[in-house]
CSV table of C-alpha atoms in Angstrom, one decimal:
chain,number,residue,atom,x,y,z
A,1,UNK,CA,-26.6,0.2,-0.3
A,2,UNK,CA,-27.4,-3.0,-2.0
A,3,UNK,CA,-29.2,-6.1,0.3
A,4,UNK,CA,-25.9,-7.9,-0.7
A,5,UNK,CA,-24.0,-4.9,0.4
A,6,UNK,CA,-25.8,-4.9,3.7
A,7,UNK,CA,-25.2,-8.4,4.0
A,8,UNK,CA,-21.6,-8.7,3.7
A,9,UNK,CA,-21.1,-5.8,5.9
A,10,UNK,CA,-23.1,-7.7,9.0
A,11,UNK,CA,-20.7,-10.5,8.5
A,12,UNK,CA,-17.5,-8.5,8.5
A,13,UNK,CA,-18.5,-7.0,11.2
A,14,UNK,CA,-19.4,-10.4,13.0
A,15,UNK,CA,-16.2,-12.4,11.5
A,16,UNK,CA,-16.4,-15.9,12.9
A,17,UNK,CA,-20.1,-15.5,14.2
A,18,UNK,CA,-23.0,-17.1,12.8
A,19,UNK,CA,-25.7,-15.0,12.5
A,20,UNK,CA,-29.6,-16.7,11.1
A,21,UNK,CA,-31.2,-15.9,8.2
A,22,UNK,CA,-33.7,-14.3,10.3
A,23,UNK,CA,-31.5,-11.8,11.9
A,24,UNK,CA,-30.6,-10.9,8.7
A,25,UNK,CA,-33.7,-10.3,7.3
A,26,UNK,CA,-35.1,-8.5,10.1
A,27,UNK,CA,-32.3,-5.9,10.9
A,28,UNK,CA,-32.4,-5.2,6.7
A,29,UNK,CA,-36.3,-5.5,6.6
A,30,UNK,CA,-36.3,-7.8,4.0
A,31,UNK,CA,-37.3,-11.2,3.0
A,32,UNK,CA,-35.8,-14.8,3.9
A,33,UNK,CA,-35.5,-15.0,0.3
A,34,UNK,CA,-33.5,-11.4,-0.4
A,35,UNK,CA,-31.0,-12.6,2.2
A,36,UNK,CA,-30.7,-16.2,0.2
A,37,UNK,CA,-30.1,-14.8,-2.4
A,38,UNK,CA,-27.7,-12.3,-1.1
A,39,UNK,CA,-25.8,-15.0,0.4
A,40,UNK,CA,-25.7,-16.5,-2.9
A,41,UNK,CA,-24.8,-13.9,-5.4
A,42,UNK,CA,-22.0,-13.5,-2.7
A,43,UNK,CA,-20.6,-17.3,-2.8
A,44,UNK,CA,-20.2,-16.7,-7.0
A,45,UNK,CA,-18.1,-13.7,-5.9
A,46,UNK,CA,-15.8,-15.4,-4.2
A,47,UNK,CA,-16.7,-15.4,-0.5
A,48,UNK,CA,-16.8,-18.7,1.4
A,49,UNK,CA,-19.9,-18.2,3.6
A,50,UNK,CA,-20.4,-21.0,6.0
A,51,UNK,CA,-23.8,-21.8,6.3
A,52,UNK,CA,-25.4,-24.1,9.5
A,53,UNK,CA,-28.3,-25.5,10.8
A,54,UNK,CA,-30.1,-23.8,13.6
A,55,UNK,CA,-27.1,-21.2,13.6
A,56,UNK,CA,-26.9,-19.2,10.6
A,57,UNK,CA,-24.2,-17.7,8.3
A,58,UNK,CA,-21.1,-17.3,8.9
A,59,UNK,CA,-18.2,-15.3,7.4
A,60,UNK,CA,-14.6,-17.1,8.7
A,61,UNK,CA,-11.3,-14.9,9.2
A,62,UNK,CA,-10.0,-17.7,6.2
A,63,UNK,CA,-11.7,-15.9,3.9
A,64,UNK,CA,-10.4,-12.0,3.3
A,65,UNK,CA,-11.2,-11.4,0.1
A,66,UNK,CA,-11.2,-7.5,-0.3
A,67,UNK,CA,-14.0,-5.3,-0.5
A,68,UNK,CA,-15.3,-2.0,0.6
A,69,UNK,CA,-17.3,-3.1,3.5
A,70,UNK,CA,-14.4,-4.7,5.5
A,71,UNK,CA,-12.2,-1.9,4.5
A,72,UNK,CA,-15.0,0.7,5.6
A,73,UNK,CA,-14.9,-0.8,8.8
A,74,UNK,CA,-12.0,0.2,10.1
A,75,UNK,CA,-11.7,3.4,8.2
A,76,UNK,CA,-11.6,6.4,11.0
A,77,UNK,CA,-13.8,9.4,10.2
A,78,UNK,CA,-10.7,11.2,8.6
A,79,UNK,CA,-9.9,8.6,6.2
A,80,UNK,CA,-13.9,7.7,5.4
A,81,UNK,CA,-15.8,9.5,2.7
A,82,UNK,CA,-13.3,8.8,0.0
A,83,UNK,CA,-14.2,7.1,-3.1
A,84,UNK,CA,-13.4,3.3,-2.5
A,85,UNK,CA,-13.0,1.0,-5.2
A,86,UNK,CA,-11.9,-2.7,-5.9
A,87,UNK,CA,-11.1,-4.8,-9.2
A,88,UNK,CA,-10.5,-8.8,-9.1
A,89,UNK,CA,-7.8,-8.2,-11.9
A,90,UNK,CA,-6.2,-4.8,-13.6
A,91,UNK,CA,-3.2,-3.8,-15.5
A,92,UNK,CA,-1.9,-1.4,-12.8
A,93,UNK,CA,-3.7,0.3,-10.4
A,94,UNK,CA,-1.8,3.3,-10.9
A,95,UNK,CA,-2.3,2.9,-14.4
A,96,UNK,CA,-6.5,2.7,-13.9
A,97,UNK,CA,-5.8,5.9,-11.6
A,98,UNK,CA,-4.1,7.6,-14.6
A,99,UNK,CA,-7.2,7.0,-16.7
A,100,UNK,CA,-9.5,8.6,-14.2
A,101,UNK,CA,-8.0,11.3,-14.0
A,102,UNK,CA,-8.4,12.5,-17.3
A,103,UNK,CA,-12.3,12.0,-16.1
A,104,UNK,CA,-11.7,13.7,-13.5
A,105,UNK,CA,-11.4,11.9,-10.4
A,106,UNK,CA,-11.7,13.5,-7.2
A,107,UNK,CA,-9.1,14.2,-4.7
A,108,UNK,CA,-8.7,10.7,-2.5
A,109,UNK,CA,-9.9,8.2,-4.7
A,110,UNK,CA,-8.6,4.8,-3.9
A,111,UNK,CA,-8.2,1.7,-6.3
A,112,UNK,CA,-7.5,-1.5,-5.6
A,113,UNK,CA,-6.9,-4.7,-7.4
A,114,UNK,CA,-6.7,-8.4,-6.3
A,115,UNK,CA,-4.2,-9.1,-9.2
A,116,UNK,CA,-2.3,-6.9,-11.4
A,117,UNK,CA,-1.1,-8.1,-15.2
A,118,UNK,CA,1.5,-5.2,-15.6
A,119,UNK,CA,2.1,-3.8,-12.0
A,120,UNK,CA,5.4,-1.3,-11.7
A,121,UNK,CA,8.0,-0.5,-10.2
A,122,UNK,CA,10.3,2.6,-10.1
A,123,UNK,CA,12.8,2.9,-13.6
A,124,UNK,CA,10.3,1.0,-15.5
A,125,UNK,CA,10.5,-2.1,-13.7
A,126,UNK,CA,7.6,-4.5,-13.3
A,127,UNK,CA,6.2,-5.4,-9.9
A,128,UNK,CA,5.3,-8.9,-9.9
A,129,UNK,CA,1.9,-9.0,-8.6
A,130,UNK,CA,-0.6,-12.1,-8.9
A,131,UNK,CA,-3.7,-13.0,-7.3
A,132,UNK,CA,-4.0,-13.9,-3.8
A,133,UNK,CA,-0.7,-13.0,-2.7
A,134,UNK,CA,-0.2,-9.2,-2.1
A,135,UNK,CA,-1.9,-5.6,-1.3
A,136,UNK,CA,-2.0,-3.3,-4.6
A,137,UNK,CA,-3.3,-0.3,-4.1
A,138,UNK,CA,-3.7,3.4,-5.6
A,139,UNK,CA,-4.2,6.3,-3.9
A,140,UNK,CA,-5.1,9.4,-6.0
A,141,UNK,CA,-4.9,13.4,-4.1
A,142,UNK,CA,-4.4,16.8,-6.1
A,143,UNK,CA,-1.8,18.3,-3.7
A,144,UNK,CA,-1.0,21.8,-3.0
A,145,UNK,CA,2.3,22.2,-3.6
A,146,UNK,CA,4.9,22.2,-6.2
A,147,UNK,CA,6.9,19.3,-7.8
A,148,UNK,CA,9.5,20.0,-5.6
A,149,UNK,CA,7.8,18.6,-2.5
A,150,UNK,CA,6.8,15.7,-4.7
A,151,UNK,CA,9.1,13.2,-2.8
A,152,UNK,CA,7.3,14.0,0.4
A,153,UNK,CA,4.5,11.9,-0.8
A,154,UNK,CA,6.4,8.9,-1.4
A,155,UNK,CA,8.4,9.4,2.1
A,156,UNK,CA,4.6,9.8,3.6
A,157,UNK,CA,2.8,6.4,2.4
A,158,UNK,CA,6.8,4.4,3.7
A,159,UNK,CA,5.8,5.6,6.9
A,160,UNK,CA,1.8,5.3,6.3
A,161,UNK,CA,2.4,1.4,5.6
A,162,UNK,CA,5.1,0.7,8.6
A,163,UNK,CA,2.4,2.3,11.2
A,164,UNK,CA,-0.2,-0.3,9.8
A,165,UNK,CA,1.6,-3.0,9.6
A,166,UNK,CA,2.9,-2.1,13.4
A,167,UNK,CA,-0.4,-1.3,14.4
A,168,UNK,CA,-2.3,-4.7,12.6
A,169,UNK,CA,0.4,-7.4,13.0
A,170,UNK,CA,2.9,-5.9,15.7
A,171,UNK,CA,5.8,-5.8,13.1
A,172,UNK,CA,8.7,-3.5,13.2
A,173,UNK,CA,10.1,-2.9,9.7
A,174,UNK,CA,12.6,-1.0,8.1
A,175,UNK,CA,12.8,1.6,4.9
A,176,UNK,CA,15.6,1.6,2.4
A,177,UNK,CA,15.9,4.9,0.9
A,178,UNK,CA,13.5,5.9,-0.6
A,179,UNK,CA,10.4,3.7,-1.1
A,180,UNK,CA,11.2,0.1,-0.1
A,181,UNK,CA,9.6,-1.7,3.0
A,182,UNK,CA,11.6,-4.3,4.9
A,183,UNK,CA,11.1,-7.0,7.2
A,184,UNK,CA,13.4,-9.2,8.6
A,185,UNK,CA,15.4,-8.5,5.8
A,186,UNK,CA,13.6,-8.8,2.9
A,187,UNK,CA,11.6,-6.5,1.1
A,188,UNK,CA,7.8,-6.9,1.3
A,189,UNK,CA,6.7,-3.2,-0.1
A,190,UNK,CA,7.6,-1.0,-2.7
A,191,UNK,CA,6.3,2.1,-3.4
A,192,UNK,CA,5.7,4.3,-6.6
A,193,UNK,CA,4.6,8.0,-6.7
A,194,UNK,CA,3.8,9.0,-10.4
A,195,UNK,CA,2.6,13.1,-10.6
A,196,UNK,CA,0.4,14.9,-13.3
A,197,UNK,CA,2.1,18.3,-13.5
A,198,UNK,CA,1.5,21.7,-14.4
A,199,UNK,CA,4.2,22.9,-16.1
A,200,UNK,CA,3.1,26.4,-16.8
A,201,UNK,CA,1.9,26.6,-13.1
A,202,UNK,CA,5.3,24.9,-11.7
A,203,UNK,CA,2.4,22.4,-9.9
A,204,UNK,CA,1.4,19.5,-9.3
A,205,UNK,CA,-2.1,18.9,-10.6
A,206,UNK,CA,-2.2,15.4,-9.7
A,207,UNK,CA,-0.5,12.3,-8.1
A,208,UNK,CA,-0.7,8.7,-7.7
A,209,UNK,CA,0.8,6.7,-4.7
A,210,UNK,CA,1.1,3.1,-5.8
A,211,UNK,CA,1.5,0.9,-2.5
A,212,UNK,CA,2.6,-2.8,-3.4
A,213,UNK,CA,2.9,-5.6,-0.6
A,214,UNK,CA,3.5,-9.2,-0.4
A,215,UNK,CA,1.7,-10.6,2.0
A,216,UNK,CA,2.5,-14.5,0.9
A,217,UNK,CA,5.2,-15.8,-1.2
A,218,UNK,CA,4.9,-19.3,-1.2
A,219,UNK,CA,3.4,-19.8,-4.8
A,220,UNK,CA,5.9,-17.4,-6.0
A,221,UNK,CA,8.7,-18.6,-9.6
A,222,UNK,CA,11.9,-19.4,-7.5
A,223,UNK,CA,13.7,-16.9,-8.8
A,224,UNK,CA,11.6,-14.3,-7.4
A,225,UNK,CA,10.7,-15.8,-4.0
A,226,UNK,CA,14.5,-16.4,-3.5
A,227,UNK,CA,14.7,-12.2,-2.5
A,228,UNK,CA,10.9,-11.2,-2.1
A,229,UNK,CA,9.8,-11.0,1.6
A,230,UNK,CA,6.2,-11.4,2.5
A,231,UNK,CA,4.4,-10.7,5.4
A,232,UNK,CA,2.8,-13.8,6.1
A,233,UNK,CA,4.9,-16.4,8.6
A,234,UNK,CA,4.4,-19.7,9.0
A,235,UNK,CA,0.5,-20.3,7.3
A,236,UNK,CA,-0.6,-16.9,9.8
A,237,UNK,CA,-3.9,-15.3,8.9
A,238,UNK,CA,-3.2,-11.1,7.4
A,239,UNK,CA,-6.4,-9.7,7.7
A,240,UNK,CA,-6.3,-7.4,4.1
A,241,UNK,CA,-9.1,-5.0,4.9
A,242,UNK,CA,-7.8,-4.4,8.0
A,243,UNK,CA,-4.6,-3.4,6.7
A,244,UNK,CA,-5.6,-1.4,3.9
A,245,UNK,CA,-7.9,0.8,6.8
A,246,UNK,CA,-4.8,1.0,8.7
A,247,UNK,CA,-2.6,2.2,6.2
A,248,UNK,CA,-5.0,4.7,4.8
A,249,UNK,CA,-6.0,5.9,8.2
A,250,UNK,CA,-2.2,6.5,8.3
A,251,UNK,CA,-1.4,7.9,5.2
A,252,UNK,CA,-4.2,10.7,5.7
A,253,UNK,CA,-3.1,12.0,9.1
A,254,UNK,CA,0.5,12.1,7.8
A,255,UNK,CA,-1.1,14.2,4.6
A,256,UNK,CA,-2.5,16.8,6.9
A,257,UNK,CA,0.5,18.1,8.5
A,258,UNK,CA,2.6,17.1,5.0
A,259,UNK,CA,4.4,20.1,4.8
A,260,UNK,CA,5.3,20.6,8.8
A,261,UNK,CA,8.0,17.3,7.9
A,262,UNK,CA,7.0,16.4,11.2
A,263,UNK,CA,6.7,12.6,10.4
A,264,UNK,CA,10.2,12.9,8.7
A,265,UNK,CA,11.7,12.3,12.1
A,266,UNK,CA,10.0,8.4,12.0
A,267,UNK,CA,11.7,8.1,8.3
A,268,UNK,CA,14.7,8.6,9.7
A,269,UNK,CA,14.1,5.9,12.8
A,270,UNK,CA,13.3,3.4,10.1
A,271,UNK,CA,15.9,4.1,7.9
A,272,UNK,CA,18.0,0.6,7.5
A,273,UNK,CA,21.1,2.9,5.5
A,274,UNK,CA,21.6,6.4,7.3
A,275,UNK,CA,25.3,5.2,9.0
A,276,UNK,CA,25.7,2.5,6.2
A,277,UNK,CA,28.6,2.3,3.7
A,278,UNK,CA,26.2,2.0,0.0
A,279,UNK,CA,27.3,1.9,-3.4
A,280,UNK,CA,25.4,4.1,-6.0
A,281,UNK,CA,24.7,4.0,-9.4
A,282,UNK,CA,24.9,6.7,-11.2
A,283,UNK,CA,24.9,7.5,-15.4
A,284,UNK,CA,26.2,3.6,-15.3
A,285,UNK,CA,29.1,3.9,-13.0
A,286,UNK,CA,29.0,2.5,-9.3
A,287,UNK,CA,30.4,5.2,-6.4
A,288,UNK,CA,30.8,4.3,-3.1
A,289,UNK,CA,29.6,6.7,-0.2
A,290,UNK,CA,28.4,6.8,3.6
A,291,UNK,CA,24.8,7.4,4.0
A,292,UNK,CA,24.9,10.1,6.8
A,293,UNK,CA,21.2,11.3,7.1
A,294,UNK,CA,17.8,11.9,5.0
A,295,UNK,CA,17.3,15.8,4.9
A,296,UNK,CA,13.7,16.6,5.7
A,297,UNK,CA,12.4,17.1,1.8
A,298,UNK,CA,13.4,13.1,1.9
A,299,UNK,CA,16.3,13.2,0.1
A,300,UNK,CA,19.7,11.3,1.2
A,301,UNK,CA,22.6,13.1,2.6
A,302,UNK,CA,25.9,10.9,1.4
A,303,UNK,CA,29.7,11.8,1.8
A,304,UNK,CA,31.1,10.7,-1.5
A,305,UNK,CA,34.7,10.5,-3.3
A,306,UNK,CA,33.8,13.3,-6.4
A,307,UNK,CA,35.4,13.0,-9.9
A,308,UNK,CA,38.0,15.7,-8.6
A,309,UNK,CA,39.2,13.1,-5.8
A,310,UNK,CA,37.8,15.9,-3.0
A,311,UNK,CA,35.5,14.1,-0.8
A,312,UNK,CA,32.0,16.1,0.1
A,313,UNK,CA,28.7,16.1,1.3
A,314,UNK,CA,25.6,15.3,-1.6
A,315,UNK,CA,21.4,15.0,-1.7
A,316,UNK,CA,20.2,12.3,-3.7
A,317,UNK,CA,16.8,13.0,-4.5
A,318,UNK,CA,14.7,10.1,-6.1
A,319,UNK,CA,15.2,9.0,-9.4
A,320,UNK,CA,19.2,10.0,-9.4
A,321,UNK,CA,20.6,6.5,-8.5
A,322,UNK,CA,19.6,3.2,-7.7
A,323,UNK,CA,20.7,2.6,-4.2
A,324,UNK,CA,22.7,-0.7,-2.4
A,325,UNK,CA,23.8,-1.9,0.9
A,326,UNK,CA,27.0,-3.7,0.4
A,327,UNK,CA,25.6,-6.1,2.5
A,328,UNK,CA,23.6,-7.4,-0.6
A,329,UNK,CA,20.0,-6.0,0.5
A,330,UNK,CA,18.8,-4.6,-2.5
């Protein structure tokens, strides 16, 4: 690890406290003049060290830029030990993931971007995604199973991000079938699971779990911050690195025990449409049907008026319809 490196990971650790040049130095066994210029090549990244007399430096909770060391931090041993890494500005992060792959990546890499120039969403949709206002995040495995499973993933990292966010900043939220995030109403996640597949094998070679989330809205075009959420209220501090840890500390204990469905049962308690009348689009046409339950491969059990006029039970698996409440959430 880099003197910078070093560096930055001291103050994360010590957010808020100052701690001197000379601490610095001697914990890292280096020079005064390693550690100023540490310090420095630090400020032209971005990061707003305070700096004062007879006191030292200073990292403040203001300043969450992210990067591996604050992430690291809170990483449990499960989750550490990945490959970790973090872009000012990408096309997609599932996109870069896509590219590595054909390098071949390992299992559990993790990409992240500050800003994204052509984020997505499910059905080809884009994901608006500046810089300094959300969480974008890839997270690469080569499962086990077959494409059949494939939802479970996406099902997983819903329930991955509502456990960090609970566990961070004390906020219940909800899902909407199958990979939106709500709170409070809106929606401030959405979530894309892209597979590489085997089709000779009937496997999945790859996949790529795109987590998006707005964590502040405010400088959002009007027409979008009219129906995005975010997680921020009211000028409150979200401390990114801590978040991203959470979730990923989340998303790896729910991977272990994937196919035992166990955390399928939590899916279900955040589910904002099982009991809910929802219309449904399908090949065009909108149907209206009762969300009764979520099965436990994810998909959605609806009683629906069929083209006979019998009424019956269905599974929707992802990708079949595009889903709303006829309250209006989307």
């Amino acid at each position: 690890m880099s003197v910078k490196a070093e560096v930055l990971a001291i103050l994360e650790a010590n957010r808020e406290e100052h701690i001197s040049g000379e601490e610095l130095a001697s914990r890292l066994q280096v020079s005064r003049t390693s550690i100023w210029k540490a310090i420095k090549a630090l400020r032209e990244e971005g990061y707003e060290i305070e700096a004062a007399n007879n006191r030292g430096y200073c990292l403040p909770q203001t300043n969450d830029l992210l990067n591996e060391e604050g992430i690291s931090l809170y990483l449990n041993e499960r989750a550490s030990g990945y490959p970790l890494e973090i872009y000012k500005i990408l096309d997609s992060t599932n996109t870069e993931c896509k590219r590595r792959v054909i390098d071949g990546a390992p299992h559990g890499l993790t990409i992240l971007a500050e800003e994204q120039t052509g984020g997505k969403g499910r059905l080809g949709r884009n994901f608006y995604s500046p810089a300094k206002t959300g969480i974008y995040m890839s997270i690469l495995v080569h499962p086990a199973f077959d494409g059949n499973d494939a939802m479970l993933l996406t099902t997983a990292a819903s329930v991955a991000v509502c456990r960090g966010i609970k566990e961070v900043l004390h906020k219940e939220t909800q899902i909407k079938w199958v990979n939106d995030i709500y709170l409070d109403g809106r929606k401030i996640c959405g979530i894309l699971t892209e597979a590489i597949s085997n089709f000779e094998m009937g496997k999945i070679d790859s996949a790529i779990v795109g987590i998006g989330i707005n964590y502040r809205t405010e400088d959002f075009p009007e027409e979008i911050r009219d129906r995005a959420g975010s997680l921020e209220k009211n000028g409150e501090h979200i401390p990114r690195n801590q978040l991203v840890a959470a979730i990923l500390n989340a998303f790896w204990e729910i991977y272990d025990t994937l196919e035992s469905r166990e955390f399928i049962k939590e899916y279900r308690e955040r589910s904002m449409v099982i009991g809910q009348q929802v219309r449904l689009q399908e090949n065009g046409e909108w149907k209206e049907a009762t969300a009764l339950d979520i099965d436990d491969n994810g998909g959605l059990i609806v009683q629906m008026e069929e083209a006979d006029g019998s009424t019956g039970k269905r599974v929707l698996q992802t990708g079949e319809i595009t889903l709303r409440l006829k309250t209006g959430l989307l």
